[in-house]
Structures are given as C-alpha cells and as structure tokens.
C-alpha cells in the first residue's frame, strides 16, 4: 500500500471511529447491563386510570368498529382527541388497535416501557395503564432495537456499517504495522480463539 492509500485508510479509520464513538460506548455499557439485567432491574412505575367515555365519543368508537370480526380500523379521531384533552394521552394516528365484538384494545409498547388502552364497546368504560421501567431499561431497549420504530432501526444499520468500516480499516492498519510489532497477530488471533473456545466449552 502506497503512502496516499495509507493516508486514505487512516482518514476512514478516524472518521468512522469518531462517528461511532458515542454509539460504541453506549452499546458497551448496555451490553454489560443486559448481561446483568436480573441483578439491576428496577421496579416499574405504574400509572393507571379509569373513565367512562362520553356518549358521543362512544358512538363514534362503535361506528368505527370493523364490520367483520378480525377486521382492522384505526383509532377514531374522536377518541384520540378525548383522551388527549381529558388525560393528556397522545395516541398516534398510525396505531393499529385490536378490535373484537366486546372491546377496543390499543397496545402502545415503547423502549423502556409499555402502555395500553382498553375500551368496552358496550358500556364505554375505558381503562389505561402505563408501565415505565426507567432510563436503564430505555437504554437496554435501544440496544436491542425493541419497539423503537423504523428510524432507529435504520440508524442501527448505519451504525453497524460504520463499525464494520472502523474494524476493517483497523485490521488493515494492523497489517501495515505488524512487521514492527511482533504481538500483533498473536493478539488478533487470541481475540478470535478465546470467544470460540468459550462457546465450544461452556455453551451447549
């Protein structure tokens, strides 16, 4: 590799390392917390309320129910407006609720927590519960891409590509300097052999 090619390699290495630095730190920390999730799991904070829908809101919900069992229909705008004004609950227009002959059920999972809203289609009784598992659970779910949506999943793909660039350019830099550093390839091989041995010996 000539001098110009090596400088380009170094440039891509430090650019990828700079772009991925914060993400790699986050993933390293959350990798540890996920590995010890049972030891450090916090008690979730629950928020609950019950209410009865006003007659016009209930009528709008009943009218929005799919004609066929198992059919799909969005959360009625009237219901979204009522829960926002009465309880400060924002229901995204794109939510896909579950309809049955008896009730409307809206699941609202998110990183670090979960929530749901149930509406009885006969009586208009509405029940809501929100479970917030805290900042650590939020970071762990971001690590796993759990309930994060398409934008975060796309970011994870880009981040993974950046890490690949960082690792491959690092390997090529190691190759460039291996002649002056006798431990380069033994240490590199150890980084592969040790995890492989752990898998073979201790994971069944």
Short mmCIF file of C-alpha atoms in Angstrom, two decimals:
data_model
loop_
_atom_site.label_atom_id
_atom_site.label_comp_id
_atom_site.label_asym_id
_atom_site.label_seq_id
_atom_site.Cartn_x
_atom_site.Cartn_y
_atom_site.Cartn_z
CA UNK A 1 0.00 0.00 0.00
CA UNK A 2 1.46 3.36 -1.04
CA UNK A 3 1.59 6.44 1.16
CA UNK A 4 -1.52 8.03 -0.37
CA UNK A 5 -3.54 4.84 0.10
CA UNK A 6 -2.43 4.53 3.71
CA UNK A 7 -3.40 8.14 4.45
CA UNK A 8 -6.85 7.46 2.97
CA UNK A 9 -7.12 4.36 5.14
CA UNK A 10 -6.23 6.37 8.25
CA UNK A 11 -8.75 9.03 7.29
CA UNK A 12 -11.58 6.49 7.00
CA UNK A 13 -10.47 4.88 10.27
CA UNK A 14 -10.61 8.07 12.33
CA UNK A 15 -13.82 9.30 10.65
CA UNK A 16 -15.61 6.01 11.36
CA UNK A 17 -14.25 5.92 14.91
CA UNK A 18 -15.43 9.48 15.56
CA UNK A 19 -18.90 8.78 14.16
CA UNK A 20 -19.27 5.53 16.11
CA UNK A 21 -17.57 6.55 19.37
CA UNK A 22 -20.64 7.54 21.41
CA UNK A 23 -22.69 4.68 19.99
CA UNK A 24 -19.97 2.14 20.79
CA UNK A 25 -19.70 3.43 24.36
CA UNK A 26 -23.47 3.19 24.74
CA UNK A 27 -23.56 -0.33 23.32
CA UNK A 28 -20.67 -1.43 25.53
CA UNK A 29 -22.39 -0.13 28.69
CA UNK A 30 -25.79 -1.55 27.75
CA UNK A 31 -24.17 -4.86 26.78
CA UNK A 32 -22.99 -5.10 30.39
CA UNK A 33 -26.35 -4.04 31.84
CA UNK A 34 -28.22 -6.50 29.61
CA UNK A 35 -25.90 -9.29 30.75
CA UNK A 36 -26.78 -8.43 34.38
CA UNK A 37 -30.39 -7.37 33.83
CA UNK A 38 -31.71 -9.71 36.56
CA UNK A 39 -29.37 -8.14 39.14
CA UNK A 40 -30.04 -4.47 38.40
CA UNK A 41 -33.63 -4.44 37.16
CA UNK A 42 -35.66 -1.61 38.69
CA UNK A 43 -39.29 -1.70 39.76
CA UNK A 44 -41.55 -0.21 37.07
CA UNK A 45 -43.55 2.93 37.82
CA UNK A 46 -47.23 2.31 37.04
CA UNK A 47 -49.80 4.91 36.01
CA UNK A 48 -53.44 3.85 35.80
CA UNK A 49 -56.78 5.49 35.27
CA UNK A 50 -60.35 4.52 34.51
CA UNK A 51 -63.07 6.64 32.97
CA UNK A 52 -66.31 6.42 31.06
CA UNK A 53 -66.44 7.76 27.53
CA UNK A 54 -68.99 10.50 26.84
CA UNK A 55 -71.90 9.23 24.75
CA UNK A 56 -70.81 10.98 21.50
CA UNK A 57 -67.28 9.56 21.80
CA UNK A 58 -68.60 6.05 22.50
CA UNK A 59 -70.94 6.32 19.50
CA UNK A 60 -68.00 7.31 17.27
CA UNK A 61 -65.96 4.36 18.53
CA UNK A 62 -68.84 1.94 17.97
CA UNK A 63 -69.34 3.29 14.44
CA UNK A 64 -65.65 2.81 13.66
CA UNK A 65 -65.65 -0.87 14.63
CA UNK A 66 -64.94 -3.10 11.60
CA UNK A 67 -67.97 -4.90 10.24
CA UNK A 68 -66.17 -8.24 10.11
CA UNK A 69 -64.56 -9.98 13.06
CA UNK A 70 -60.80 -9.64 12.96
CA UNK A 71 -61.01 -6.62 10.67
CA UNK A 72 -58.80 -3.58 11.06
CA UNK A 73 -59.64 0.07 11.56
CA UNK A 74 -57.63 2.98 13.02
CA UNK A 75 -58.28 4.54 16.40
CA UNK A 76 -61.13 7.02 15.84
CA UNK A 77 -60.03 10.65 15.82
CA UNK A 78 -62.80 11.49 18.32
CA UNK A 79 -61.34 9.03 20.84
CA UNK A 80 -57.80 10.33 20.29
CA UNK A 81 -58.99 13.87 20.90
CA UNK A 82 -60.93 12.92 24.03
CA UNK A 83 -58.06 11.05 25.74
CA UNK A 84 -55.68 13.89 24.83
CA UNK A 85 -57.92 16.57 26.32
CA UNK A 86 -59.11 14.57 29.33
CA UNK A 87 -55.97 12.67 30.32
CA UNK A 88 -53.07 14.15 28.35
CA UNK A 89 -52.61 10.88 26.48
CA UNK A 90 -51.36 11.19 22.91
CA UNK A 91 -52.43 8.37 20.62
CA UNK A 92 -50.58 8.30 17.32
CA UNK A 93 -52.83 8.28 14.28
CA UNK A 94 -50.95 5.31 12.84
CA UNK A 95 -51.63 2.93 15.74
CA UNK A 96 -53.16 -0.41 14.75
CA UNK A 97 -55.63 -1.33 17.51
CA UNK A 98 -57.20 -4.73 18.12
CA UNK A 99 -60.98 -4.87 17.65
CA UNK A 100 -63.34 -7.52 18.97
CA UNK A 101 -67.09 -7.68 19.42
CA UNK A 102 -66.67 -6.57 23.04
CA UNK A 103 -63.79 -4.11 23.14
CA UNK A 104 -61.18 -1.93 21.50
CA UNK A 105 -57.62 -2.59 22.69
CA UNK A 106 -54.73 -0.29 21.86
CA UNK A 107 -51.20 -1.52 22.64
CA UNK A 108 -48.53 1.17 22.96
CA UNK A 109 -45.18 -0.51 23.59
CA UNK A 110 -42.09 1.71 23.63
CA UNK A 111 -38.43 1.47 24.62
CA UNK A 112 -38.20 1.29 28.40
CA UNK A 113 -41.91 0.93 28.97
CA UNK A 114 -45.29 -0.25 27.87
CA UNK A 115 -48.82 1.09 27.85
CA UNK A 116 -52.29 0.02 26.77
CA UNK A 117 -55.79 1.40 26.50
CA UNK A 118 -58.94 -0.72 26.60
CA UNK A 119 -62.44 0.50 25.78
CA UNK A 120 -65.55 -1.57 26.45
CA UNK A 121 -67.73 -1.10 23.38
CA UNK A 122 -70.97 -1.67 25.29
CA UNK A 123 -70.56 0.39 28.44
CA UNK A 124 -67.93 2.89 27.24
CA UNK A 125 -65.69 2.08 30.19
CA UNK A 126 -62.09 3.00 29.37
CA UNK A 127 -59.07 1.67 31.24
CA UNK A 128 -55.47 2.78 30.78
CA UNK A 129 -52.17 1.53 32.21
CA UNK A 130 -48.63 2.78 31.65
CA UNK A 131 -45.53 0.97 32.91
CA UNK A 132 -42.26 2.94 32.93
CA UNK A 133 -39.19 0.80 33.68
CA UNK A 134 -36.76 3.71 33.83
CA UNK A 135 -33.73 5.07 31.98
CA UNK A 136 -31.69 1.87 32.15
CA UNK A 137 -34.50 -0.14 30.54
CA UNK A 138 -34.80 2.56 27.89
CA UNK A 139 -31.10 2.26 27.01
CA UNK A 140 -31.29 -1.55 27.01
CA UNK A 141 -34.23 -1.48 24.61
CA UNK A 142 -32.40 0.97 22.35
CA UNK A 143 -29.52 -1.53 22.30
CA UNK A 144 -31.89 -4.30 21.18
CA UNK A 145 -33.94 -2.12 18.84
CA UNK A 146 -37.05 -3.16 20.80
CA UNK A 147 -40.17 -1.14 19.96
CA UNK A 148 -38.03 1.66 18.52
CA UNK A 149 -39.57 2.16 15.09
CA UNK A 150 -38.14 2.25 11.59
CA UNK A 151 -35.95 5.36 12.02
CA UNK A 152 -33.96 3.94 14.95
CA UNK A 153 -33.62 0.57 13.20
CA UNK A 154 -32.23 2.38 10.15
CA UNK A 155 -29.77 4.19 12.43
CA UNK A 156 -28.65 0.83 13.86
CA UNK A 157 -27.96 -0.39 10.32
CA UNK A 158 -25.90 2.71 9.54
CA UNK A 159 -24.10 2.41 12.89
CA UNK A 160 -23.29 -1.26 12.19
CA UNK A 161 -21.86 -0.29 8.80
CA UNK A 162 -19.73 2.38 10.47
CA UNK A 163 -18.41 -0.18 12.96
CA UNK A 164 -17.50 -2.51 10.08
CA UNK A 165 -15.55 0.29 8.40
CA UNK A 166 -13.79 1.02 11.69
CA UNK A 167 -12.87 -2.65 12.24
CA UNK A 168 -11.78 -3.39 8.67
CA UNK A 169 -9.63 -0.26 8.41
CA UNK A 170 -8.17 -1.07 11.81
CA UNK A 171 -7.28 -4.55 10.59
CA UNK A 172 -5.55 -3.12 7.54
CA UNK A 173 -3.62 -0.67 9.74
CA UNK A 174 -2.57 -3.59 11.93
CA UNK A 175 -1.33 -5.36 8.81
CA UNK A 176 0.70 -2.28 7.88
CA UNK A 177 2.45 -2.16 11.28
CA UNK A 178 2.61 -5.88 12.02
CA UNK A 179 6.24 -6.12 10.93
CA UNK A 180 7.36 -3.79 13.73
CA UNK A 181 5.03 -5.28 16.40
CA UNK A 182 5.54 -8.98 16.97
CA UNK A 183 2.44 -9.41 19.13
CA UNK A 184 0.03 -8.03 16.51
CA UNK A 185 -1.15 -11.30 15.00
CA UNK A 186 -1.00 -13.42 18.20
CA UNK A 187 -3.23 -10.88 19.95
CA UNK A 188 -5.55 -10.66 16.95
CA UNK A 189 -5.82 -14.46 16.84
CA UNK A 190 -6.49 -14.54 20.59
CA UNK A 191 -9.42 -12.18 20.06
CA UNK A 192 -10.94 -14.83 17.80
CA UNK A 193 -9.85 -18.02 19.55
CA UNK A 194 -10.90 -17.06 23.09
CA UNK A 195 -14.61 -16.43 22.29
CA UNK A 196 -14.66 -19.54 20.10
CA UNK A 197 -13.28 -21.66 22.94
CA UNK A 198 -15.80 -20.24 25.41
CA UNK A 199 -18.64 -21.13 23.05
CA UNK A 200 -17.33 -24.66 22.46
CA UNK A 201 -16.58 -25.39 26.12
CA UNK A 202 -19.33 -23.63 28.06
CA UNK A 203 -22.31 -23.04 25.78
CA UNK A 204 -24.43 -26.06 24.91
#
